[in-house]
Coordinates of C-alpha atoms in Angstrom, one line a residue:
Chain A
X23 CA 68.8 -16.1 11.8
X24 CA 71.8 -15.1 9.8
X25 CA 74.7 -17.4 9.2
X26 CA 78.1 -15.6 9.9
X27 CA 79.0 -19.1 11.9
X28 CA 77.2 -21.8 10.2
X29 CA 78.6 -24.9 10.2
X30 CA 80.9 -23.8 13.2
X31 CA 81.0 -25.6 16.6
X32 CA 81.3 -23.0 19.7
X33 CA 83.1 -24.4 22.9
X34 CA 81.3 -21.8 25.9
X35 CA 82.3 -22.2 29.9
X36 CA 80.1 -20.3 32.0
X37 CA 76.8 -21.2 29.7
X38 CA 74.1 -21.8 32.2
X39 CA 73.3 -18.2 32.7
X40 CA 74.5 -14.2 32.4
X41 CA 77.4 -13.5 29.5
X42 CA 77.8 -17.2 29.0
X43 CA 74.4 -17.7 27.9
X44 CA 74.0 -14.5 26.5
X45 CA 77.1 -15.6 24.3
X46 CA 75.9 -19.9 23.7
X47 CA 72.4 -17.8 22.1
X48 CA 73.9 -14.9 20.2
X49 CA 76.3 -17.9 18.9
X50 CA 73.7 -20.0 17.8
X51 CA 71.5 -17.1 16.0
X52 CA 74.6 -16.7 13.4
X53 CA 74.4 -20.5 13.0
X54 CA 77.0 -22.1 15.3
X55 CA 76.3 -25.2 17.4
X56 CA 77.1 -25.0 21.1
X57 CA 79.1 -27.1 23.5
X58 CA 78.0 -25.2 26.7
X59 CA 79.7 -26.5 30.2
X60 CA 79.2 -25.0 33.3
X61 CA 79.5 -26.3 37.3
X62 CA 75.7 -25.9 38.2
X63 CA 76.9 -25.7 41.7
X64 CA 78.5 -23.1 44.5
X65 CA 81.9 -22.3 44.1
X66 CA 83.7 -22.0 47.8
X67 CA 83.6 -18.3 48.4
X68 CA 81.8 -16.6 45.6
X69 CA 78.8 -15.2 47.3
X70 CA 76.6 -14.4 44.6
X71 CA 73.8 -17.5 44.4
X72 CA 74.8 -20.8 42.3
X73 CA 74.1 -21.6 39.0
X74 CA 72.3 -24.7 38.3
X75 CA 71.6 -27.6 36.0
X76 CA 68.0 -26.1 35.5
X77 CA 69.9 -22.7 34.1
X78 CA 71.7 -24.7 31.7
X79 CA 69.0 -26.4 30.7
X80 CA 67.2 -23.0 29.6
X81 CA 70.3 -22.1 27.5
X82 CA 69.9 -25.3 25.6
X83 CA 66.3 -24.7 25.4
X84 CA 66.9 -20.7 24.3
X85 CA 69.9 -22.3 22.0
X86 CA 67.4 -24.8 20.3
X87 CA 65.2 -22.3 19.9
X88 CA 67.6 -20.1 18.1
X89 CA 67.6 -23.1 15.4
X90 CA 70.9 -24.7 16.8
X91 CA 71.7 -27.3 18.7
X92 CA 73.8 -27.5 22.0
X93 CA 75.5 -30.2 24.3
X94 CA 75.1 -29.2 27.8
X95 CA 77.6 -30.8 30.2
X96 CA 78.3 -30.0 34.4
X97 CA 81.8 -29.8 34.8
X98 CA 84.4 -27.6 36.8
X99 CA 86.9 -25.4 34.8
X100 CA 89.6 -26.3 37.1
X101 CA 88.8 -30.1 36.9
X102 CA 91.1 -30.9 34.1
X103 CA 90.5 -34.2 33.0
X104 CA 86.7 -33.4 33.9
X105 CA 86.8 -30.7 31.3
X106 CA 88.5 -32.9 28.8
X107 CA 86.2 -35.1 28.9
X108 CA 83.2 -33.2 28.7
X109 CA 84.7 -31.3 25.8
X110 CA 85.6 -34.5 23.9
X111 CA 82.2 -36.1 24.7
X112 CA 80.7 -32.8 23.1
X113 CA 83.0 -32.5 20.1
X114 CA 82.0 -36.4 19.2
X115 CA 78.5 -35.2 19.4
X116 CA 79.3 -32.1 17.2
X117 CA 80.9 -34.6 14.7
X118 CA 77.3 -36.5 14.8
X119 CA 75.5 -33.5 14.0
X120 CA 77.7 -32.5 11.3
X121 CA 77.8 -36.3 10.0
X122 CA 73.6 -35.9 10.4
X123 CA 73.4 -32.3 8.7
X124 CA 76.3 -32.8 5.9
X125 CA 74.5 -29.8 4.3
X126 CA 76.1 -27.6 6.2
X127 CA 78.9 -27.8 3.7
X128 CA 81.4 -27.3 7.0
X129 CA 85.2 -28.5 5.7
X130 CA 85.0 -29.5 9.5
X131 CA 82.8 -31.6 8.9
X132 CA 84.0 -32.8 5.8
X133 CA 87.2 -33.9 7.4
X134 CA 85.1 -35.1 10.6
X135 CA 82.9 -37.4 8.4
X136 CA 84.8 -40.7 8.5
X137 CA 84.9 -40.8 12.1
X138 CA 81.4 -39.6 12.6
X139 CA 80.2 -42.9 10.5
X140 CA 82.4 -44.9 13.5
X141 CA 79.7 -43.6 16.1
X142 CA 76.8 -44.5 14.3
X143 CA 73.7 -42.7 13.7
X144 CA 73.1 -41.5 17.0
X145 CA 72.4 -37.7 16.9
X146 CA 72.6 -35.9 20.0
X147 CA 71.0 -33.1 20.5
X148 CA 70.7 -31.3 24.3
X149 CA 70.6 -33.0 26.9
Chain B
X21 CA 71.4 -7.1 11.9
X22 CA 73.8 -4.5 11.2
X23 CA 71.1 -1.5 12.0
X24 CA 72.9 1.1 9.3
X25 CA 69.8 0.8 6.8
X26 CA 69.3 4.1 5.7
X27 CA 71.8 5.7 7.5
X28 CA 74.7 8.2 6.6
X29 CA 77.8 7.9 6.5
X30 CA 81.3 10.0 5.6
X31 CA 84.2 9.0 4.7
X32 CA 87.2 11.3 4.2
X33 CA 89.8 9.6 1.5
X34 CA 87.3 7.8 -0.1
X35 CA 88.6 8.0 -3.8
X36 CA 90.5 5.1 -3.0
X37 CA 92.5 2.5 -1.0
X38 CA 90.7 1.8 1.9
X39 CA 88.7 4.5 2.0
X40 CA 87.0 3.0 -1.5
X41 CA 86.2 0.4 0.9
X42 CA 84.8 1.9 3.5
X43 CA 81.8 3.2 1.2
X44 CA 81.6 0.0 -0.1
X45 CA 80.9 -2.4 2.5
X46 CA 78.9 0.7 4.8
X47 CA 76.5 0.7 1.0
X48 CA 76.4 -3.1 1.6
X49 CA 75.7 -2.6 5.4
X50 CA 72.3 -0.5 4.0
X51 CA 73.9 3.0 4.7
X52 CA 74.0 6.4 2.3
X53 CA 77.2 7.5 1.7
X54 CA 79.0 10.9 1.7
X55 CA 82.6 10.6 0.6
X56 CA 85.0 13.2 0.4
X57 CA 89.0 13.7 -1.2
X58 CA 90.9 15.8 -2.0
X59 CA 90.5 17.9 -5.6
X60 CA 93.1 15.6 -7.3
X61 CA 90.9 12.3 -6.3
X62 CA 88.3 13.5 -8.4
X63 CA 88.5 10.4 -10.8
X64 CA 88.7 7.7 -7.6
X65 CA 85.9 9.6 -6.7
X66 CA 83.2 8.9 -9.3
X67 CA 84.2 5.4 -9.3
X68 CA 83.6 5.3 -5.7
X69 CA 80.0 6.6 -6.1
X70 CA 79.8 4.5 -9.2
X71 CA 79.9 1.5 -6.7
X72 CA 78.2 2.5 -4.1
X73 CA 74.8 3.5 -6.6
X74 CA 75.6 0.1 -8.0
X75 CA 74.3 -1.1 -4.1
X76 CA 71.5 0.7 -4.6
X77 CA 72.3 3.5 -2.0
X78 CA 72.8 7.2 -2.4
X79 CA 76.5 8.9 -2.6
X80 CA 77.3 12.3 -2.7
X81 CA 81.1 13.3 -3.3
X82 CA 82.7 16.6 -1.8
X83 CA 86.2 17.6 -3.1
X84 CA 87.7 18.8 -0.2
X85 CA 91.3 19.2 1.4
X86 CA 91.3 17.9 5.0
X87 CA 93.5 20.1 5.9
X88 CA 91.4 23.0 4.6
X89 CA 88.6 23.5 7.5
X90 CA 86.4 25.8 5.2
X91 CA 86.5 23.4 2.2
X92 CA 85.7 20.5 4.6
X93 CA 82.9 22.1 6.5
X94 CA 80.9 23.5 3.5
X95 CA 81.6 19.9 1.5
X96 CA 79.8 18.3 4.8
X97 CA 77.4 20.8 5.2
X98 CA 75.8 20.5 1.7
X99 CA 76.3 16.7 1.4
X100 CA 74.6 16.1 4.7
X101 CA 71.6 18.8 4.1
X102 CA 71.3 16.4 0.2
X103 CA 70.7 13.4 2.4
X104 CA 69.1 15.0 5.2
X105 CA 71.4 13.7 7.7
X106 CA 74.0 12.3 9.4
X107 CA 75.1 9.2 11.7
X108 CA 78.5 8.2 11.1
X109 CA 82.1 9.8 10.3
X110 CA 84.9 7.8 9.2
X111 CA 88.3 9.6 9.8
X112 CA 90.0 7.7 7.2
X113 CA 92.1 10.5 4.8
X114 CA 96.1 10.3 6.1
X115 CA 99.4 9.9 4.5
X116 CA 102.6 7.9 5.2
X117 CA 105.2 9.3 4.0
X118 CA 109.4 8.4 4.6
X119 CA 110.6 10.1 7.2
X120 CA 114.3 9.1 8.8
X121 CA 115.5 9.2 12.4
X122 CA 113.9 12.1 14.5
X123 CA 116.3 14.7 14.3
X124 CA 116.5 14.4 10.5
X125 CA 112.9 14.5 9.2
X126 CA 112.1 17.1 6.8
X127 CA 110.3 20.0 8.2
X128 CA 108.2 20.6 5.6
X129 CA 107.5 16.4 5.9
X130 CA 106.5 16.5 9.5
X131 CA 104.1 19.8 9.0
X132 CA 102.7 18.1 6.0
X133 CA 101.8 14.9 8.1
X134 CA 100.5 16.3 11.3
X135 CA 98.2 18.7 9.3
X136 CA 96.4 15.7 7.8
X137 CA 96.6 12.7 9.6
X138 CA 96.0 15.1 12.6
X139 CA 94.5 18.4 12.3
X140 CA 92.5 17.1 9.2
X141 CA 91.0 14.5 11.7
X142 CA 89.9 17.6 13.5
X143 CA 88.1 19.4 10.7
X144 CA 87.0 16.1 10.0
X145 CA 85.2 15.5 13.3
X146 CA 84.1 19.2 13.7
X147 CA 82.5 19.4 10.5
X148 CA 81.1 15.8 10.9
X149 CA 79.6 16.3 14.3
X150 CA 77.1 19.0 14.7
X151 CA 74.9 17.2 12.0
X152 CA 74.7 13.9 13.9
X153 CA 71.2 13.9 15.7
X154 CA 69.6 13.5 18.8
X155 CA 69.5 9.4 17.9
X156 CA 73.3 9.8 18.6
X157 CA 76.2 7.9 16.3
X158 CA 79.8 6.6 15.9
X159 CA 83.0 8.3 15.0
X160 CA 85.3 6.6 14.2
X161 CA 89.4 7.7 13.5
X162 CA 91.3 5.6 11.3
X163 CA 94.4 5.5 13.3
X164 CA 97.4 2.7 13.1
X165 CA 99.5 0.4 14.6
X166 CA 101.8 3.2 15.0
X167 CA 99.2 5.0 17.1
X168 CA 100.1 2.4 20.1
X169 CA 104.0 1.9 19.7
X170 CA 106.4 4.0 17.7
X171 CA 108.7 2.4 15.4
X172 CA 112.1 3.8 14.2
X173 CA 112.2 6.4 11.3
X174 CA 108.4 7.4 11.7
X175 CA 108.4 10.0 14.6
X176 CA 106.0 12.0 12.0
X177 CA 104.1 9.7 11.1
X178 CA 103.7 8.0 14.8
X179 CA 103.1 11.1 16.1
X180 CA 100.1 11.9 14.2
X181 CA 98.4 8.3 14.7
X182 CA 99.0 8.4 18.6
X183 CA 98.1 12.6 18.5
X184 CA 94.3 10.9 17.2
X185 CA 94.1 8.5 20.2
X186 CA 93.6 11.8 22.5
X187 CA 91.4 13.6 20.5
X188 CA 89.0 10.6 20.5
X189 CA 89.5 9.7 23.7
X190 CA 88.6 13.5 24.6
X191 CA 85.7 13.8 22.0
X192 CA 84.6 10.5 23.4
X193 CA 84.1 12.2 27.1
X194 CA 82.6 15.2 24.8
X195 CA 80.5 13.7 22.7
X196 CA 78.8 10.3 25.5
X197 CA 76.2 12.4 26.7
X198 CA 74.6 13.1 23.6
X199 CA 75.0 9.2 22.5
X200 CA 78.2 9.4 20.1
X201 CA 80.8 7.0 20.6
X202 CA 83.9 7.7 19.7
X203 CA 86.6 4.8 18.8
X204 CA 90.0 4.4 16.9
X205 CA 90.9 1.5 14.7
X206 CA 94.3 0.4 14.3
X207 CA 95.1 -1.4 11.1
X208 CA 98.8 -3.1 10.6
X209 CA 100.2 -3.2 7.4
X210 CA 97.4 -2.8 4.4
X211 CA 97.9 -4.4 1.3
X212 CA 97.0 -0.7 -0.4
X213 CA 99.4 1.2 -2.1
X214 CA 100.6 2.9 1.2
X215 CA 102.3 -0.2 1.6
X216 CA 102.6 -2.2 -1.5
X217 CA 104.8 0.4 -3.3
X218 CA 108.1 0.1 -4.9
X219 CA 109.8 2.4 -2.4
X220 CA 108.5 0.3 0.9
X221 CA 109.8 -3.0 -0.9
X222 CA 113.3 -1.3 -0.7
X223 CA 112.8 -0.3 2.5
X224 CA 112.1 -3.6 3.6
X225 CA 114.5 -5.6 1.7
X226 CA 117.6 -3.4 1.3
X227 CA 119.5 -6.7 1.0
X228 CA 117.8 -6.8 -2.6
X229 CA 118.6 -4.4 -5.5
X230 CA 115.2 -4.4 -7.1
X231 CA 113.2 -6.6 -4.8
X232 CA 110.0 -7.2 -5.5
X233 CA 106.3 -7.7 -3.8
X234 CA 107.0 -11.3 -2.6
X235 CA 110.5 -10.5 -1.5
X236 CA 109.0 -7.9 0.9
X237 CA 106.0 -9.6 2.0
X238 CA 108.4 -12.3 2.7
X239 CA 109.7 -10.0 5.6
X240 CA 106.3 -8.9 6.6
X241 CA 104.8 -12.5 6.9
X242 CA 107.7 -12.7 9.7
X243 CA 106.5 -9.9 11.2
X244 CA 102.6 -11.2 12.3
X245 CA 101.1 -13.4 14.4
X246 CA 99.0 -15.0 11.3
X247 CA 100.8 -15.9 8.3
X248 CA 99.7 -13.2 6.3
X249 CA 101.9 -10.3 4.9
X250 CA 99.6 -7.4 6.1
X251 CA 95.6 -7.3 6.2
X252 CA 93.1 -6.0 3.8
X253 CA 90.8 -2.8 3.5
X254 CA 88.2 -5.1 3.9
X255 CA 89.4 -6.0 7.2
X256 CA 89.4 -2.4 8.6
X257 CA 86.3 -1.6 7.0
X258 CA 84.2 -4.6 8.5
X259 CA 85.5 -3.2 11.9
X260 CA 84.6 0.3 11.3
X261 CA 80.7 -1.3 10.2
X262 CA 80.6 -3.0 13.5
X263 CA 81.8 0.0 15.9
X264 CA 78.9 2.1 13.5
X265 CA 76.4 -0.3 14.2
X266 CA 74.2 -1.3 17.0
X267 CA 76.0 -4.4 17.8
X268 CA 78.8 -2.1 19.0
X269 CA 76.0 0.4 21.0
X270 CA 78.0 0.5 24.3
X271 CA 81.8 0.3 22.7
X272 CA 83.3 4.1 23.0
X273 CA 86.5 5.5 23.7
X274 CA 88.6 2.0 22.8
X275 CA 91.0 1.3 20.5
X276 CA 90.3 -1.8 18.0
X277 CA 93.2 -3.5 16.9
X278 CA 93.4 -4.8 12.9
X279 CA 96.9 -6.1 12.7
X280 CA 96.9 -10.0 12.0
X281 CA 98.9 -9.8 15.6
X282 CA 101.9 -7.1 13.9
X283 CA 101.9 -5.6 17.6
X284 CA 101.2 -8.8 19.3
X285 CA 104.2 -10.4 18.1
X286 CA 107.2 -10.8 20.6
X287 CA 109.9 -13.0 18.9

């Protein structure tokens, strides 16, 4: 693993399979940590066959496996507030592992650090 | 990662500026290095090779005009049968010179120009190519921002950077089937003496009657996206490692932008 992205938190749509993946694993093999989101579900006219929580699942595994970590969440890009959400609830957990791994030597993290303590020791890894 | 172990690279212009550069971080990307100026950048030359024997890799200089095809081919010719072969050319060598409006550039200026920014690109590429083996390779032409838009008082030099676009775009369509991509870069403003000279400083701040650096990179900050006065060598040369290398296998006949957002920039 090299380390062009350590201490860096990646934000991918799309994760659960094809580019998205390809991308949340290339990511996490230079270091970064992923916050991978994708529907899991059929979208109303796209044809090709849905992705799916399982898929998703496999990119945390493959992400893991790379020696990072990665917050999987189901949400729909055009759901707003749902993609908020999701995105906050993975950036507090990227806070935790930065908090949990200060080694890193992230200024992120550095700057993240106070609030990080607020959430307690809870690490989150994939889900 | 980077998959130029051991390969070999040339660089025209590579006594200094960015050129220098180039050797440098293609030595640090594991690759051999051919680099080639003119006969007056003899001196930038050894230091050059001085650097890139310091990273443990092989360089053999060749004193060549670009604009002389003869001088070129032989300098590739022996360098590339030293270090038995060849994967990579970097167009680099051009000049930027002052040229006026259109209809009032010097002759001599605009000839001067075209035949190395442009036709030594060719000699470049034609000397450069028929040593790169059947494992295919990357050429890559050192173009410019001023190879996508023209701005005013450059017609000679804009010219010449958007001239390169079509010949790697054609050499590109040449060159696919045997596995050599061909790509241009396009730097901005370059914090080398092509742009941090006395003479550009006036140019840019002809409000001042001696301006100096920071008064002119005041104006160029203004000019980009990021708030940096131009980029550095080291930014165009980590792009020309990654369209060379492997990571890049399937990127050809595209234009890579290094400009801190100078062309991006609207208002």
């Amino acid at each position: 693993m090299t380390t062009r992205l350590a201490g860096k938190v990646a934000l991918i749509t799309g994760a659960a399979r094809g580019i998205g993946r390809a991308q949340a694993v290339r990511f996490a093999q230079e270091g970064a940590d992923i916050i991978g989101l994708d529907v899991c579900g059929p979208v109303e006219t796209v044809s090709v066959p849905a992705s799916t929580p399982a898929g998703l699942q496999e990119t945390a595994r493959l992400v893991q496996q790379a020696g990072a970590r990665m917050y999987a969440d189901v949400v729909d890009v055009r759901d707003l507030d749902g993609l908020r959400a999701a995105t906050d609830r993975g950036w507090r957990g990227s806070v935790v592992w930065m908090w949990c791994a200060p080694m890193r030597g992230s200024p992120l993290g550095d700057r993240r650090s106070n609030s990080a303590k607020n959430l307690g020791a809870q690490c989150l890894t994939s889900t | 990662m980077t998959g130029l172990d051991d390969r070999v690279v040339l660089v025209t212009g590579a006594g200094g500026g960015t050129g220098a550069v180039h050797c440098r971080r293609f030595a640090e990307a594991g690759a051999h290095v051919i680099a080639l100026d003119h006969p007056a950048g003899a001196e930038g030359l050894k230091q050059t090779a001085a650097i890139v024997e310091r990273l443990g890799r092989q360089c053999v200089t060749g004193l060549a005009d670009v604009g002389d095809p003869g001088a070129v081919t032989s300098a590739v010719d022996s360098a590339a049968g030293r270090l038995g072969r060849l994967d990579v050319v970097v167009a680099n060598a051009g000049i930027h010179t002052p040229g006026g409006p259109t209809w009032l550039i010097d002759p001599a200026e605009w000839q001067r120009t075209l035949d190395i920014n442009l036709t030594g690109v060719w000699h470049t590429v034609k000397a450069g190519v028929v040593h790169i083996g059947d494992d295919g390779g990357s050429v890559i032409i050192i173009s410019s921002t001023n190879g996508l838009r023209g701005t005013a008082g450059t017609a000679h030099y804009t010219a010449s950077k958007h001239a390169v676009v079509g010949l790697a775009q054609t050499l590109a369509n040449e060159l696919g089937p045997r596995r050599i991509r061909v790509n241009t870069i396009h730097p901005g403003a370059v914090g080398t003496a092509m742009v941090r000279n006395q003479d550009t400083y006036r140019r840019l701040r002809p409000d001042l009657p001696d301006p100096t650096e920071a008064d002119a990179a005041e104006v160029l900050r203004a000019r980009h996206l990021l708030p940096v006065p131009w980029v550095e060598s080291v930014d165009v040369a980590n792009a020309a490692v990654f369209l060379a290398s492997d990571e890049a296998r399937y990127i050809t006949c595209t234009q890579l932008v290094v400009d801190a957002g100078l062309t991006g920039k609207t208002t």
